[in-house]
Amino acid sequence: SAVVLHSKHLQIARATVEAGHGHPVQEAQVVEHQALEQVALLTAEPLRAGHNYTLRIQYQANLSESFHGFYKSTYRTQEGELRVLAATQFEPTAARMAFPCFDEPAFKARFSIKIRREPKHLALSNMPIVKSVNITPWLVEDHFDTTVKMSTYLVAFIVSDFKSISKISSHGVKISVYTVPDKINQADYALDAAVKLLDFYEDYFSIPYPLPKQDLAALPDFQSGAMENWGLTTYRESALLYDPEKSSASSKLHITMIIAHELAHQWFGNLVTMEWWNDLWLNEGFAKFMEFVSVSVTHPELRVEDYFLRRCFDAMAVDALNSSHAISTSVEDPAQILEMFDSVSYEKGSCVLNMLRDYLTADVFKAGLVQYLQKYSYQNTKNEDLWNSMTNASIPYSLFFFQICPTVGNNKNELQADGFCRSSQQSSLSAHWTKGETPDVRAMMDTWTLQKGFPLVTVTVRGKNVHLLQERYVKGVDAALSTGYLWHIPLTYITSKSDTVERFLMTAKADVIILPEEVGWVKFNVDMNGYYIMHYEDDGWDRLINLLKENHTAISSNDRASLVNNVFQLVSINKLSISKAFDLSLYLKYEREIMPVLQGMSELIPIYRLMERRDMDGTEKQLKEYIVNLFKDLIDKQSWSDEGSVSERLLRHLLLLFACVHRYQPCVDKAKGYFTEWQKSNGTLSLPADVKTAVYAVGAQTSEGWDFLLSKYRLHSFSVERDNIEWALSLSRSKDKLQWLMDQGLRGDIIRTQDLPHIIVFVSKNPSGYHLAWTFLKENWEKFVEKFELGSSSIATIVTGVTSRYSTRSQLAQVKEFFSSLDEKSAQLRCVQQAIETIEDNIQWMDRNLEKVKTWLQNNHL
């Protein structure tokens, strides 16, 4: 005699239950259970199973003051008038803040929505408006078409005065971009990208997009990057708006990837949804992976494949800690559910899918996806449903795995289009993964999704025999904790004698591969397509270091980036000495490609930052000089312009930033000159988009320059540059200015609160600001939780960001003490565990390597 629904912060005035026409309407008593975010509707007469009932609930609520539920957002027009709008963000558990509902992903339903608004506003929802009725001269009621069957977290509505531009896709879908009226001229790029991407997905998945329209709305206040509500995707302004005059190459890349991500969700997530949040990665890992598949076809000039590696390295940094979790892991309460939206679900999810595609071939992988989406449309799925579809899809292909392919062109070793077949004598059984059997995708993928962490594979070469050993890579904990882990690893390798990619599925703890002849070097995990790292015993590393020194282009830039990454990861677990890693880094002086250069920076700069925090005896200065000298030739080569391909522009942007921030004099002088000119023109001079941030960073170092930048930050015409200006402002050496930035971010007037997490982290990275950021975190913890929600990635960004460079025992004690003083839920957050483990790891790293770095730098001058 009770119906239990989710409800949060709703005041329910009355509820009735009706069994159908002609039956009396029963009043229901409403009982609320606040902790569970539920209400029970109790009826006098018992409700009978199998019968249909209609519930009517009268309720009211205030617009939410946070970023979730049905919330309030504001913006100022160019003339300075404050305007208000209301928008929704329901994922994961906030639909219950807008209406009582069965707020779990498996309860799919169809939604009929009506919204009343003033005539000056317009209402948007998942579906198009069917009709609008004038209720009074100052009130209009919009009736939206009924949705398809979907989960509550995908329902969306916006009431605003936005303007829009539209196009019809080649499949006949109306695509529109909505923004505040003053920014509609920045919507063209997103509209064109969305049209191309939606068309791509319809073709790739062989499933038509089921709704008549797809709106993309840029919201002035938005906590995450974007949200995939079906038919009404929502974005931060910086994730959707592009100004061809002012936006940088990195901004174009970022916007394209985010649109690709949200539109991929219209199939992965919306059409087929995970049964429960433990398998969130089925949504997010896929959308993250599909960004690359789609954008590499629709926008080949962006060369997105160059950046895939970065995300795998980022995921590994978190996944190497004991506080990590399996991709698929059980969650129950809203805070735990929110914590699933992390780099394991997103980035690691996409990396293991990339590895699976490389293993199955692109064709089989695609066939498996299409089968999965067609079979489970409008339904909910679990991990194994995907693996079964993949296995089924590979059956027709496995019969052909053996056949030696026809020779292509004159090169006997050429790979076919699917990257698999080869026509050389190497087409022996061992050249193929599965020796003609259907691969057991589930058995393999369970090892990647049901256990945390990733494998370290150690290679020892003895003549023609290559001995392999796998173990869990884990930082800092007792070795005992890492026993009992075993993965099915799709190993790939090339050697000094053959650049044909050989393949071997390693399913045991130890194994041996026999090469046809002895080789000078062997490199495993070709192009880093696999989510694992490699260690080469004996002189294995020396041979690879030598290869990089003598002829680094003999292997791909991804292979080089992965060697740079792996060598430093091995230092962290004491498998290699830091001097070996620095020996390898020497070759970077001759590196010209973006991925290895970036990787070199992201390994070396954090070491410098750790040292900078300790008042040292000049070692950190020597290290900074070493890093600058390593990249000096490349920095000096950069033109201060926007020329070149996207990856050349990105590289320029990062190199100049690095050089100016680390006070490389030629760079600083040039940036100063630009800043002075720009200031003289009162900000009207057009600076090249890719060098702007470096110019701002240098300009912000003087008090007058800082104030000038802030005055521009507040102007409408600089809205696409806000993120860059915030970063530059956070580099000030004035403690008062840094404190002011954080205070304003919390107030949310001049600086939007959505940007606060990043501002706190920026300030914490500044040697003048790290004490301030830690104090700010402690003093405002309750406010953060109220605004951003416990478990959210915003809270995790703040906690891990502020503490990531701590490396002393007293800092560790302070962090432990503060978090253990909080309520149990806060103290148990995964990000708190990650922060503590990272500090412990930093302490250990410094104890072990500080003296060695000092010695190495004294002996090696560039």
mmCIF file with all atom_site columns, N, CA and C in Angstrom, residues 3 302 312:
data_model
loop_
_atom_site.group_PDB
_atom_site.id
_atom_site.type_symbol
_atom_site.label_atom_id
_atom_site.label_alt_id
_atom_site.label_comp_id
_atom_site.label_asym_id
_atom_site.label_entity_id
_atom_site.label_seq_id
_atom_site.pdbx_PDB_ins_code
_atom_site.Cartn_x
_atom_site.Cartn_y
_atom_site.Cartn_z
_atom_site.occupancy
_atom_site.B_iso_or_equiv
_atom_site.pdbx_formal_charge
_atom_site.auth_seq_id
_atom_site.auth_comp_id
_atom_site.auth_asym_id
_atom_site.auth_atom_id
_atom_site.pdbx_PDB_model_num
ATOM 1 N N  . VAL A 1 3   ? 3.876  3.568  -2.450  1.00 0.00 ? 3   VAL A N  1
ATOM 2 C CA . VAL A 1 3   ? 4.742  3.750  -3.613  1.00 0.00 ? 3   VAL A CA 1
ATOM 3 C C  . VAL A 1 3   ? 5.915  4.606  -3.138  1.00 0.00 ? 3   VAL A C  1
ATOM 4 N N  . LEU A 1 302 ? 42.904 18.106 -37.237 1.00 0.00 ? 302 LEU A N  1
ATOM 5 C CA . LEU A 1 302 ? 43.210 18.270 -35.806 1.00 0.00 ? 302 LEU A CA 1
ATOM 6 C C  . LEU A 1 302 ? 44.189 17.206 -35.301 1.00 0.00 ? 302 LEU A C  1
ATOM 7 N N  . CYS A 1 312 ? 46.017 8.196  -21.474 1.00 0.00 ? 312 CYS A N  1
ATOM 8 C CA . CYS A 1 312 ? 46.344 6.915  -20.838 1.00 0.00 ? 312 CYS A CA 1
ATOM 9 C C  . CYS A 1 312 ? 47.379 7.125  -19.739 1.00 0.00 ? 312 CYS A C  1
#
